[in-house]
mmCIF file with all atom_site columns, C-alpha atoms in Angstrom:
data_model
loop_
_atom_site.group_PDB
_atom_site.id
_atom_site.type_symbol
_atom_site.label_atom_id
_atom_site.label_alt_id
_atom_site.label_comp_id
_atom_site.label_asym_id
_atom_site.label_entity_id
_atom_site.label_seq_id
_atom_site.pdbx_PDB_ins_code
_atom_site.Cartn_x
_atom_site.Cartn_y
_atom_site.Cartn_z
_atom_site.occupancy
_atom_site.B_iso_or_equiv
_atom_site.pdbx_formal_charge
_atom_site.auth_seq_id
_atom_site.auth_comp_id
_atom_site.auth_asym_id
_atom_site.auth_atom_id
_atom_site.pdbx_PDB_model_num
ATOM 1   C CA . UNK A 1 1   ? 4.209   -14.827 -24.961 1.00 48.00 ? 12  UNK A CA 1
ATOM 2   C CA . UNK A 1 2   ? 1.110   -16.687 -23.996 1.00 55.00 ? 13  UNK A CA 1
ATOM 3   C CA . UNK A 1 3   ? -2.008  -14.661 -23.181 1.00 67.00 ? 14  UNK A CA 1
ATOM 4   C CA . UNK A 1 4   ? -1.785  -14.539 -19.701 1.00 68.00 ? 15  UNK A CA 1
ATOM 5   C CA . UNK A 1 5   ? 1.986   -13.137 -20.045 1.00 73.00 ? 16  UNK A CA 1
ATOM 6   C CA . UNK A 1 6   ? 0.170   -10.568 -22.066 1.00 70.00 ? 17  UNK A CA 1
ATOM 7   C CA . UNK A 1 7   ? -2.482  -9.871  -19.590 1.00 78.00 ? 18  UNK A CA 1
ATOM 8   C CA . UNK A 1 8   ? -0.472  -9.881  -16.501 1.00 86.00 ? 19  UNK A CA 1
ATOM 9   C CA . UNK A 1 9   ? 2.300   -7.600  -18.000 1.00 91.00 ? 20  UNK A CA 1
ATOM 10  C CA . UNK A 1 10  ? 0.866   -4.105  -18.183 1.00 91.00 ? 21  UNK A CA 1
ATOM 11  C CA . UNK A 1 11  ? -0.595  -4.405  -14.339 1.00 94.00 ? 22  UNK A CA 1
ATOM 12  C CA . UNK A 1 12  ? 2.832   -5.186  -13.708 1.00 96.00 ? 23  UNK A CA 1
ATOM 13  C CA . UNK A 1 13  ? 4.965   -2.631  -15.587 1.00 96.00 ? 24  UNK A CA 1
ATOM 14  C CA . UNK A 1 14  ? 2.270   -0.106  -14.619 1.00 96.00 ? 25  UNK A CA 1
ATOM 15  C CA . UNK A 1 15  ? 1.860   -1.050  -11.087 1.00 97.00 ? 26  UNK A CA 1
ATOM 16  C CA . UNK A 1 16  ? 5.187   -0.985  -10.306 1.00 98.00 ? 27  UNK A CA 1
ATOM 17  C CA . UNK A 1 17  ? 5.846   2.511   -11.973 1.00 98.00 ? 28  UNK A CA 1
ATOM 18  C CA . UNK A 1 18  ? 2.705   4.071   -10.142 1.00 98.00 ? 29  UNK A CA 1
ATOM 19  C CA . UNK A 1 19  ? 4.486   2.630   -6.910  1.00 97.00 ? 30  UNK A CA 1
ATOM 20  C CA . UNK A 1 20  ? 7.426   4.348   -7.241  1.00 97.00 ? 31  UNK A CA 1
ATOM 21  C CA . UNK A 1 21  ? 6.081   8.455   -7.379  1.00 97.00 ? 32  UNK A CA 1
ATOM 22  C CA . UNK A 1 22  ? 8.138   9.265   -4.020  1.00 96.00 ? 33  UNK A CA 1
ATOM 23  C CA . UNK A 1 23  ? 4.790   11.040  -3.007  1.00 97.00 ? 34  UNK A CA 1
ATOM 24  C CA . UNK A 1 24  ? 6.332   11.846  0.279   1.00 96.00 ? 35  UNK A CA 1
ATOM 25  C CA . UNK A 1 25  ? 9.725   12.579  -0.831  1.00 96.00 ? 36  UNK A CA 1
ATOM 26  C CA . UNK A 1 26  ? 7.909   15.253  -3.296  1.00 96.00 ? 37  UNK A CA 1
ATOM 27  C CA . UNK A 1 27  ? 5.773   16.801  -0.427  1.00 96.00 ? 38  UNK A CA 1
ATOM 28  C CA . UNK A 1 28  ? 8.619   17.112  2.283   1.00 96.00 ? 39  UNK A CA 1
ATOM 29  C CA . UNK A 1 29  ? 10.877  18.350  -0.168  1.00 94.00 ? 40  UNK A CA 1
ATOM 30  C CA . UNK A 1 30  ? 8.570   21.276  -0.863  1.00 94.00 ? 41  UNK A CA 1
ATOM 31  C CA . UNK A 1 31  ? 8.608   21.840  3.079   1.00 94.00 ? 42  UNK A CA 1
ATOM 32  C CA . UNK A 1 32  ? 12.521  21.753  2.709   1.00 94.00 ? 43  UNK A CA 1
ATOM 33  C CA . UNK A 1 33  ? 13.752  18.652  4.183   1.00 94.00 ? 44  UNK A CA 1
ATOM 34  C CA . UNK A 1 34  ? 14.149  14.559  2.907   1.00 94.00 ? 45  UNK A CA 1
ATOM 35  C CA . UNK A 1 35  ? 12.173  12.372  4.960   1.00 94.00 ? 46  UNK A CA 1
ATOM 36  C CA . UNK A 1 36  ? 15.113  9.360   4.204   1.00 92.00 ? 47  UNK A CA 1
ATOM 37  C CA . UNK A 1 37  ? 16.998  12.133  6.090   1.00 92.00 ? 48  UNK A CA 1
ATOM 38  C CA . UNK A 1 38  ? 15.182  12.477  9.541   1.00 91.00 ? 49  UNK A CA 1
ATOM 39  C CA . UNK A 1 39  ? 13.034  10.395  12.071  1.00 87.00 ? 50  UNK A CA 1
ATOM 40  C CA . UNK A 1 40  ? 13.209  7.032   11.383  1.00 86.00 ? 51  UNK A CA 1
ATOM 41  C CA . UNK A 1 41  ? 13.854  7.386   7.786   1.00 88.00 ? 52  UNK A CA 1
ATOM 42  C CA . UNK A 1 42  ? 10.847  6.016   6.206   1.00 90.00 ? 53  UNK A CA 1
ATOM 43  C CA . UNK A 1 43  ? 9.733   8.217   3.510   1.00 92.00 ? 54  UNK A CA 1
ATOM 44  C CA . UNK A 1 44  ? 5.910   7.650   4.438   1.00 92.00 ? 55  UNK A CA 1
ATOM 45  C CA . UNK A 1 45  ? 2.666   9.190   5.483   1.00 94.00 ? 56  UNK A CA 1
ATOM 46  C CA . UNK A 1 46  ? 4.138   8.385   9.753   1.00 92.00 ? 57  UNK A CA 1
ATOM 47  C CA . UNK A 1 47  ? 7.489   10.179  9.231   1.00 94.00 ? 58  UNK A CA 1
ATOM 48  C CA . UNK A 1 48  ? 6.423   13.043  7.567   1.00 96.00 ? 59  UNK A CA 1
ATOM 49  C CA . UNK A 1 49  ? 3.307   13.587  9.801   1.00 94.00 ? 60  UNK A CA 1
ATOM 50  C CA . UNK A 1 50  ? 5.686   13.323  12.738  1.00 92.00 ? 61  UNK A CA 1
ATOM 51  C CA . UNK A 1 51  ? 6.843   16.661  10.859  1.00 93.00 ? 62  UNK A CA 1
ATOM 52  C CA . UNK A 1 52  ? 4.318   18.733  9.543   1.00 95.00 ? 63  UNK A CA 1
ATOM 53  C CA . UNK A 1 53  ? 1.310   17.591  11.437  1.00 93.00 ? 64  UNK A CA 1
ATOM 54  C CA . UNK A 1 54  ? -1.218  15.495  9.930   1.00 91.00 ? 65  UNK A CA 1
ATOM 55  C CA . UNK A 1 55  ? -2.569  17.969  7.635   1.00 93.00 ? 66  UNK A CA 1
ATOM 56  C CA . UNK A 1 56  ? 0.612   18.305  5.984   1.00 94.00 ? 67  UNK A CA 1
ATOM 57  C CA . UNK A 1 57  ? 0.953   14.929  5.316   1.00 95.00 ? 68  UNK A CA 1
ATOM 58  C CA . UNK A 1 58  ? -2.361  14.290  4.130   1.00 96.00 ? 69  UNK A CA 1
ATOM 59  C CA . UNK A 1 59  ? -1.212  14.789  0.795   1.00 97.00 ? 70  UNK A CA 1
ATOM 60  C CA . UNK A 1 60  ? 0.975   11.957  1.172   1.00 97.00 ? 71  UNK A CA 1
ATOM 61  C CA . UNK A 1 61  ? -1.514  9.527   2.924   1.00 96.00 ? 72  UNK A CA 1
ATOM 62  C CA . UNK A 1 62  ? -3.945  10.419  0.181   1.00 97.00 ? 73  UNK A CA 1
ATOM 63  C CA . UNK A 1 63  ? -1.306  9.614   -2.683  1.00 97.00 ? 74  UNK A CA 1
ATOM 64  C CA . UNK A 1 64  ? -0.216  6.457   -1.916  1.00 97.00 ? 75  UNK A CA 1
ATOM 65  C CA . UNK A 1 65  ? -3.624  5.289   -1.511  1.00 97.00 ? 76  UNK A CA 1
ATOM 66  C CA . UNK A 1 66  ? -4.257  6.597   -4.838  1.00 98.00 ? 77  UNK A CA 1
ATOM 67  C CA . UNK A 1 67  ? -1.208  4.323   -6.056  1.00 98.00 ? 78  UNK A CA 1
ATOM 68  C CA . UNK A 1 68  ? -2.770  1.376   -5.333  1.00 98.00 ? 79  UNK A CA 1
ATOM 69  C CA . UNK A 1 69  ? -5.931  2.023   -5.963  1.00 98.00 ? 80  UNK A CA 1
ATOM 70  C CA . UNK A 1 70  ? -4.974  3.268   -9.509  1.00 98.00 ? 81  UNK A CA 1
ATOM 71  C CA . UNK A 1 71  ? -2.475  0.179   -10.073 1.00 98.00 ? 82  UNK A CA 1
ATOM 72  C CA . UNK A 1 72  ? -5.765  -2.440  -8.801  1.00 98.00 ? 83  UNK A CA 1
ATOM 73  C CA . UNK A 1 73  ? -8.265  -0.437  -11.227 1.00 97.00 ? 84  UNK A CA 1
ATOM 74  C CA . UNK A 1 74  ? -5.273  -0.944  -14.056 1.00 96.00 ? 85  UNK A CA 1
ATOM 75  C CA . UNK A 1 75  ? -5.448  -4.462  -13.232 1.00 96.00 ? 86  UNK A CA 1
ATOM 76  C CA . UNK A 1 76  ? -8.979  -4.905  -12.843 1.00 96.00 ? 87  UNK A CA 1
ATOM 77  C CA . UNK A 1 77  ? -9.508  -3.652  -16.512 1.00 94.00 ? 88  UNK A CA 1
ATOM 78  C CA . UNK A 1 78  ? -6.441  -5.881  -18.395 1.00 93.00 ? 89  UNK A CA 1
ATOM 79  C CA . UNK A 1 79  ? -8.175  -8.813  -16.597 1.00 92.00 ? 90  UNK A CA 1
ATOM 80  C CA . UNK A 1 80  ? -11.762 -7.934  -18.059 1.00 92.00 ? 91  UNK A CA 1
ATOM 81  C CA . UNK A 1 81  ? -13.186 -6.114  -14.975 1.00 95.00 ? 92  UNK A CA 1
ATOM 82  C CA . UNK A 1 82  ? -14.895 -9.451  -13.812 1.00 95.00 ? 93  UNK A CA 1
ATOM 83  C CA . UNK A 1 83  ? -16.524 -8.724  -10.155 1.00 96.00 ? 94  UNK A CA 1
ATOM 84  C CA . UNK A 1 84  ? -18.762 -10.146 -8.479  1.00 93.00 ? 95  UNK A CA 1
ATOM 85  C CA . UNK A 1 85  ? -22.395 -8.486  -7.033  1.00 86.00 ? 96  UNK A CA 1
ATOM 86  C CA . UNK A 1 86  ? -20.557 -6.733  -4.177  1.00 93.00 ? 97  UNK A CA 1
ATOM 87  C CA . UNK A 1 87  ? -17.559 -5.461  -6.365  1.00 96.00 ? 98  UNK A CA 1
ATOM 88  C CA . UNK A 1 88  ? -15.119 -8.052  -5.020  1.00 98.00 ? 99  UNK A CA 1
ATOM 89  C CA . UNK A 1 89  ? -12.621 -8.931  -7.890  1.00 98.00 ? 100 UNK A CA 1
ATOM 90  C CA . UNK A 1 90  ? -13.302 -12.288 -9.135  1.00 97.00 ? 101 UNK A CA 1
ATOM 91  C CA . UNK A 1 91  ? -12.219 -14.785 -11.914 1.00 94.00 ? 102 UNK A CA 1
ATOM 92  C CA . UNK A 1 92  ? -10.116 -13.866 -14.999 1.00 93.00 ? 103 UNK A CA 1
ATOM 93  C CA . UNK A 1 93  ? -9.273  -10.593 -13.192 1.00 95.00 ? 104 UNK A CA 1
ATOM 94  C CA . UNK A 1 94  ? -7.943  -11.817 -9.899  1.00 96.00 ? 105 UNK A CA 1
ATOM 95  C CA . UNK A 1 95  ? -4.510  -12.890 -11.283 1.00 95.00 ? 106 UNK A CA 1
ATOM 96  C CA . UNK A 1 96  ? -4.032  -9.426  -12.564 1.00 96.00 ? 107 UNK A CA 1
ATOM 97  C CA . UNK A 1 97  ? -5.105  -7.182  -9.756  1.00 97.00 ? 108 UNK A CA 1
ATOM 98  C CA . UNK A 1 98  ? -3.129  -8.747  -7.258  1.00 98.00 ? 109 UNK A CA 1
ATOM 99  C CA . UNK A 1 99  ? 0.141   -8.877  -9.218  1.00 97.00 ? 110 UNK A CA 1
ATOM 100 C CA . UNK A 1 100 ? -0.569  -4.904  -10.316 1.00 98.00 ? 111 UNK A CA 1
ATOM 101 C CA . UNK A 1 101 ? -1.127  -4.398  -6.456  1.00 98.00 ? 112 UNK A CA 1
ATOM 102 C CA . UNK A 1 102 ? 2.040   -6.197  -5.523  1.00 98.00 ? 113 UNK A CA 1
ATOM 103 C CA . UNK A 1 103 ? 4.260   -4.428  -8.098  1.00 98.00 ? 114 UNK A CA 1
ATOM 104 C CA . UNK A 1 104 ? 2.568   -0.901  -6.744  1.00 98.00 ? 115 UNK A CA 1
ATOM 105 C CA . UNK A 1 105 ? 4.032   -2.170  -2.971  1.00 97.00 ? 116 UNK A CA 1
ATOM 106 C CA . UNK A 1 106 ? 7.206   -3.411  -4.772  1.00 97.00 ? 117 UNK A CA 1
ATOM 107 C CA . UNK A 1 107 ? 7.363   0.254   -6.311  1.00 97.00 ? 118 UNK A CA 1
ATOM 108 C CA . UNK A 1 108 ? 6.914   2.449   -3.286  1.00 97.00 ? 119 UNK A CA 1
ATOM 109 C CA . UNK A 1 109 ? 9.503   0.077   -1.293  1.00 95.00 ? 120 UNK A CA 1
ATOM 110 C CA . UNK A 1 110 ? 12.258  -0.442  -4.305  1.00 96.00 ? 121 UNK A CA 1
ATOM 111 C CA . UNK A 1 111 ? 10.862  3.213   -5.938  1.00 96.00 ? 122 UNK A CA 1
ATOM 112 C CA . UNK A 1 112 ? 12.974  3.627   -9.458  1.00 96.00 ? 123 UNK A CA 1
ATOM 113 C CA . UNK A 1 113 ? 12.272  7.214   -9.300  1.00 94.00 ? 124 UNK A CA 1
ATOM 114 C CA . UNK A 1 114 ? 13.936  7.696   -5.641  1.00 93.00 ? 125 UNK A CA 1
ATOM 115 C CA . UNK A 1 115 ? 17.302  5.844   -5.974  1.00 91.00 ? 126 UNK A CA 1
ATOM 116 C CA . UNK A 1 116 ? 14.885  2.770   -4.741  1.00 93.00 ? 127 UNK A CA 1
ATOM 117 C CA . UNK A 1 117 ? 15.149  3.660   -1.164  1.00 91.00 ? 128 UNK A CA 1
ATOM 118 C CA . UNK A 1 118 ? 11.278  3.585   -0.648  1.00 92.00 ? 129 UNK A CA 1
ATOM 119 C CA . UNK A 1 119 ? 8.694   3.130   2.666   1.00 91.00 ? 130 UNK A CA 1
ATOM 120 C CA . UNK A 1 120 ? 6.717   0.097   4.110   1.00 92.00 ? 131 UNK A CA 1
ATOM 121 C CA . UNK A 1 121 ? 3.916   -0.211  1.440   1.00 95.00 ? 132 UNK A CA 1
ATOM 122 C CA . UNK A 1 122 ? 1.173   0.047   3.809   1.00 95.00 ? 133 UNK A CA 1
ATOM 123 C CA . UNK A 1 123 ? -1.135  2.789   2.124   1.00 96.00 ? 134 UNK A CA 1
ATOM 124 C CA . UNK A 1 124 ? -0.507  1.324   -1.261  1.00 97.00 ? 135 UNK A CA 1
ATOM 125 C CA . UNK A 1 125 ? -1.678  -1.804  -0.330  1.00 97.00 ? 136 UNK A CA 1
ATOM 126 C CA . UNK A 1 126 ? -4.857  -0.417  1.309   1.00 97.00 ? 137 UNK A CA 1
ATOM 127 C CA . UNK A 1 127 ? -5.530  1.456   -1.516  1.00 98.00 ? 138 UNK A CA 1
ATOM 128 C CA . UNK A 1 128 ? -4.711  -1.513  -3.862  1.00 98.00 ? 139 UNK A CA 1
ATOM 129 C CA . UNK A 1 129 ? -7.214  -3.416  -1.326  1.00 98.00 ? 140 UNK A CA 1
ATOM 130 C CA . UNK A 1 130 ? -9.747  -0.702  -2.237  1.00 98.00 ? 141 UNK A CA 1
ATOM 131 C CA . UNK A 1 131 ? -10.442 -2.640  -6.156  1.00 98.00 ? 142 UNK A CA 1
ATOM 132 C CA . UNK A 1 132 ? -9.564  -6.166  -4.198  1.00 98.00 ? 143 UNK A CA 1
ATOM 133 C CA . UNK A 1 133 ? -12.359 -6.375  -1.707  1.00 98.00 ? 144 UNK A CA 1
ATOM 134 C CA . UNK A 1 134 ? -14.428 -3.580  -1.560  1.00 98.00 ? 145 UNK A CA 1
ATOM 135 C CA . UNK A 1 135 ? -16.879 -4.321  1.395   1.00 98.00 ? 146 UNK A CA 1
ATOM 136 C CA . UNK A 1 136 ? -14.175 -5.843  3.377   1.00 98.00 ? 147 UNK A CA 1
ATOM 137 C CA . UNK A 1 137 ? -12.551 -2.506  2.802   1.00 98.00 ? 148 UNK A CA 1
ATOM 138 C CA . UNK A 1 138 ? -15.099 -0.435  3.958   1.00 97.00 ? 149 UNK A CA 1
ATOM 139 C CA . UNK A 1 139 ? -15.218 -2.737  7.314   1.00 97.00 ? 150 UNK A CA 1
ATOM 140 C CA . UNK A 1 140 ? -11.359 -1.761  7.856   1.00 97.00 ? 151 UNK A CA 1
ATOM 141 C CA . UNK A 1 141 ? -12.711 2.250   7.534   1.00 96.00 ? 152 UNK A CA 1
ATOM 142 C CA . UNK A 1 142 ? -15.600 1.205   10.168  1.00 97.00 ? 153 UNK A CA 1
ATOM 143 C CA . UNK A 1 143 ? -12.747 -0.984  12.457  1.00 96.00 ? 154 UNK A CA 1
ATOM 144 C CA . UNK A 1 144 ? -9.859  2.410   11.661  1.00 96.00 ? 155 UNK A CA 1
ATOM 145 C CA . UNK A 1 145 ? -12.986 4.667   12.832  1.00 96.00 ? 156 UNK A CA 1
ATOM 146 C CA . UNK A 1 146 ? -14.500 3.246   15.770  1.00 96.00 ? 157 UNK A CA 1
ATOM 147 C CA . UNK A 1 147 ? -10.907 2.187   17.366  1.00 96.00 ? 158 UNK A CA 1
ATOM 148 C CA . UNK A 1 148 ? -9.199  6.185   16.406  1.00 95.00 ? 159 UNK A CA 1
ATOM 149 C CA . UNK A 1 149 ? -12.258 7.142   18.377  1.00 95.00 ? 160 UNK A CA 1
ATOM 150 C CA . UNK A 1 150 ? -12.147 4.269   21.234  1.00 96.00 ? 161 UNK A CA 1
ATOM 151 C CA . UNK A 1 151 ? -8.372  4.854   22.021  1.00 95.00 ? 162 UNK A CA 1
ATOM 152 C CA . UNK A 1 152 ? -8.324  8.350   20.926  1.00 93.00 ? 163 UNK A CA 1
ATOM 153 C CA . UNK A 1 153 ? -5.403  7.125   18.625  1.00 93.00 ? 164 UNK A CA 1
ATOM 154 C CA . UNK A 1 154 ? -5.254  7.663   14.509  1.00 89.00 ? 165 UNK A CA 1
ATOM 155 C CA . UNK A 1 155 ? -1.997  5.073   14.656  1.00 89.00 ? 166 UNK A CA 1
ATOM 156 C CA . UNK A 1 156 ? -3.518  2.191   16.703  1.00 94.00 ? 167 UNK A CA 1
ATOM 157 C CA . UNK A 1 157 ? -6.952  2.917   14.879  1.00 94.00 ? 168 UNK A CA 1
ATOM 158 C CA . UNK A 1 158 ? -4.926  2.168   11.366  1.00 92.00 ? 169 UNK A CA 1
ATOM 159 C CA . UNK A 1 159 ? -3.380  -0.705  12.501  1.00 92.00 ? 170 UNK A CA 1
ATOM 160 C CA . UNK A 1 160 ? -6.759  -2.526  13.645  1.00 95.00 ? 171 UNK A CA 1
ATOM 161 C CA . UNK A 1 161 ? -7.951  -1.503  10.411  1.00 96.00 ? 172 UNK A CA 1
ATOM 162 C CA . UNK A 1 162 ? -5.452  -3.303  8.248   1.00 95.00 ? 173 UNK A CA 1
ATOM 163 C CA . UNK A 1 163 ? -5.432  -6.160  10.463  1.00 93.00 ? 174 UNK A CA 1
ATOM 164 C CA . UNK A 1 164 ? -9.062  -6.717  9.945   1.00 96.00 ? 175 UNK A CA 1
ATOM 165 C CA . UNK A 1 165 ? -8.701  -6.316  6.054   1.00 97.00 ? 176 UNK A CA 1
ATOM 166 C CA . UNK A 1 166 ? -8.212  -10.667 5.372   1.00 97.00 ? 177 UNK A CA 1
ATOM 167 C CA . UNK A 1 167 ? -10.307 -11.211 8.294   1.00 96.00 ? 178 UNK A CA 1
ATOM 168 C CA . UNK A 1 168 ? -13.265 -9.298  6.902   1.00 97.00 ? 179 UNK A CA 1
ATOM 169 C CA . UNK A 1 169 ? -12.676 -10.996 3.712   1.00 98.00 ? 180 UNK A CA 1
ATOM 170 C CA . UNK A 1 170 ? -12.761 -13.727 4.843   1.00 97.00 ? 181 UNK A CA 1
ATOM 171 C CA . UNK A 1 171 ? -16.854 -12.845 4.299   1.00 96.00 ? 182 UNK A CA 1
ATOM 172 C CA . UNK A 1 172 ? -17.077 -11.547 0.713   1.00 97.00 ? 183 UNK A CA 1
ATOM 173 C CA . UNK A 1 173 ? -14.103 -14.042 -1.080  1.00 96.00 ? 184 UNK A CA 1
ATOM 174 C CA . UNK A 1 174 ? -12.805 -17.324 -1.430  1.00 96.00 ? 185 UNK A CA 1
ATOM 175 C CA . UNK A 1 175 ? -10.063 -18.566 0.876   1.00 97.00 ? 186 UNK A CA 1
ATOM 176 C CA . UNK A 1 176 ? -7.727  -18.682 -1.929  1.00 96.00 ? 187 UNK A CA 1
ATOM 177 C CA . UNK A 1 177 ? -8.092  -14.794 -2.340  1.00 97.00 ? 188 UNK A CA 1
ATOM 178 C CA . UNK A 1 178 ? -7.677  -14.429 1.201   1.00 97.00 ? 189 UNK A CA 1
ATOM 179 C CA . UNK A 1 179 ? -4.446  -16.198 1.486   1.00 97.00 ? 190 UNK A CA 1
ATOM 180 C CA . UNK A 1 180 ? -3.122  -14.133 -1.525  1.00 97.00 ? 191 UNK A CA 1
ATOM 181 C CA . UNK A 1 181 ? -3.995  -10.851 0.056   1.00 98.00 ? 192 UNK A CA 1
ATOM 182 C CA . UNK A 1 182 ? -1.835  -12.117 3.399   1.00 96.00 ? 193 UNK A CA 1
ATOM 183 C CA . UNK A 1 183 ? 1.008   -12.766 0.552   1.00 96.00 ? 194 UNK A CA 1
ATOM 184 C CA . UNK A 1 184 ? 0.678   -9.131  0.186   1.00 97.00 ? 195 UNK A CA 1
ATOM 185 C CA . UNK A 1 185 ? 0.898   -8.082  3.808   1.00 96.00 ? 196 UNK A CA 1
ATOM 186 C CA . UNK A 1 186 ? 3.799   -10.261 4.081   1.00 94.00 ? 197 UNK A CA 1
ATOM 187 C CA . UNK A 1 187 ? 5.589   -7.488  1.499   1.00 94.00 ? 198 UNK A CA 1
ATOM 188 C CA . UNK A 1 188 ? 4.843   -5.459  4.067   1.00 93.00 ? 199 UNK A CA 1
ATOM 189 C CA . UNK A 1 189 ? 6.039   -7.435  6.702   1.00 91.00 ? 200 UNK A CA 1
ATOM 190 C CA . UNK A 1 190 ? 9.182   -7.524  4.764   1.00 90.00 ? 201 UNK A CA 1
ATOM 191 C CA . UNK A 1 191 ? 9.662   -4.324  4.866   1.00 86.00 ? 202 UNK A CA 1
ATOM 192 C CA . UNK A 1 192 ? 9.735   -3.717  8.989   1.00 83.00 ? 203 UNK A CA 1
ATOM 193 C CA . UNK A 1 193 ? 11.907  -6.424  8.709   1.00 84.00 ? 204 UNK A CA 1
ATOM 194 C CA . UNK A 1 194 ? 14.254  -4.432  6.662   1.00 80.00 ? 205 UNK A CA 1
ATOM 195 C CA . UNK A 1 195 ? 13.645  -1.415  8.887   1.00 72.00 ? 206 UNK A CA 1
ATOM 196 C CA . UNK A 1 196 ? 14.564  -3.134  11.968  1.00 73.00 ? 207 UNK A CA 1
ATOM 197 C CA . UNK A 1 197 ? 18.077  -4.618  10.655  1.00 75.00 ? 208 UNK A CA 1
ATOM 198 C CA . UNK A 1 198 ? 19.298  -1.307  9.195   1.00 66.00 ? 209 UNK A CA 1
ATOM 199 C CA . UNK A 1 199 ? 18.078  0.762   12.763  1.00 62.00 ? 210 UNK A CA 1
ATOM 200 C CA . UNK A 1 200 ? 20.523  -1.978  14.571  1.00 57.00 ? 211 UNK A CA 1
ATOM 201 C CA . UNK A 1 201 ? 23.594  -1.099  11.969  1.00 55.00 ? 212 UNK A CA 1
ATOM 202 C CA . UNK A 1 202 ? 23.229  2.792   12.674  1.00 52.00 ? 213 UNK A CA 1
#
């Protein structure tokens, strides 16, 4: 295996396992129901807010952050930890970030540990995002904050805060970088995809 092989291998085997903890599965199951089960079916931070409130599920929003945030800091150090001033990933290390990212998505929406029936992949790439672009990240918080508190809406405040993740970017990191974190959200976009076929076949 050439050195790269060897680099980009343990962000990926270790990305993709860290995806796959069924964080929600594990916290509705210790409120006594599935969350593949009920609602729409998406065992995610949405779904299982929609049943214990969102201090229930905060658990769950806060762990699969924490997946891809672990599985971008794995990355970060098998690439050398190269960053530039801000933080933003850079050189030798973006290769390896982004693939331990995408195999942390990959896990929580193909999760070996939960008979790979897994959610969207939103969170884990946010929290992947974290280690990718870190003061492009802290603009989605400000964009999630001041929108939650414009519409009075947590879900459309999260969604303009994702969308302005590449955008912000867009500031701190090449165009290159940009276009592979839009690969990412297209994993995600996959995903709805997916969502929306198997809704029309129930």
């Amino acid at each position: 295996m050439t050195p790269l092989l060897v680099q980009l291998a343990l962000p990926v085997i270790g990305g993709y396992l860290l995806g796959s903890v069924p964080v929600a599965v594990l916290v509705a199951r210790a409120h006594g129901f599935d969350p593949r089960e009920v609602g729409d079916r998406n065992p995610g931070f949405w779904n299982v807010r929609g049943r214990l409130g969102g201090r229930g599920a905060a658990p769950v929003f806060a762990g699969d952050m924490l997946k891809g945030l672990l599985a971008g800091l794995l990355g970060l150090v098998a690439g050398g930890a190269h960053t530039s001033g801000l933080g933003v990933v850079a050189g030798p290390s973006v290769p390896p970030v982004y693939v331990a990212v995408a195999a942390a998505m990959i896990g929580h929406a193909w999760p070996v540990f939960a008979g790979f029936r897994g959610g969207r992949s939103i969170l884990t790439f946010a929290g992947g995002f974290a280690v990718i672009c870190p003061p492009a990240f802290a603009v989605g918080l400000a964009m999630l904050g001041g929108t939650a508190a414009v519409t009075r809406s947590f879900a459309i405040g999260a969604r303009a805060g994702v969308f302005a993740l590449p955008v912000a970017q867009l500031l701190f990191a090449p165009v290159g970088q940009v276009a592979a974190t839009g690969a990412l959200m297209c994993l995600i976009g996959l995903r709805f995809g997916q969502a929306a076929l198997a809704g029309r076949r129930r």
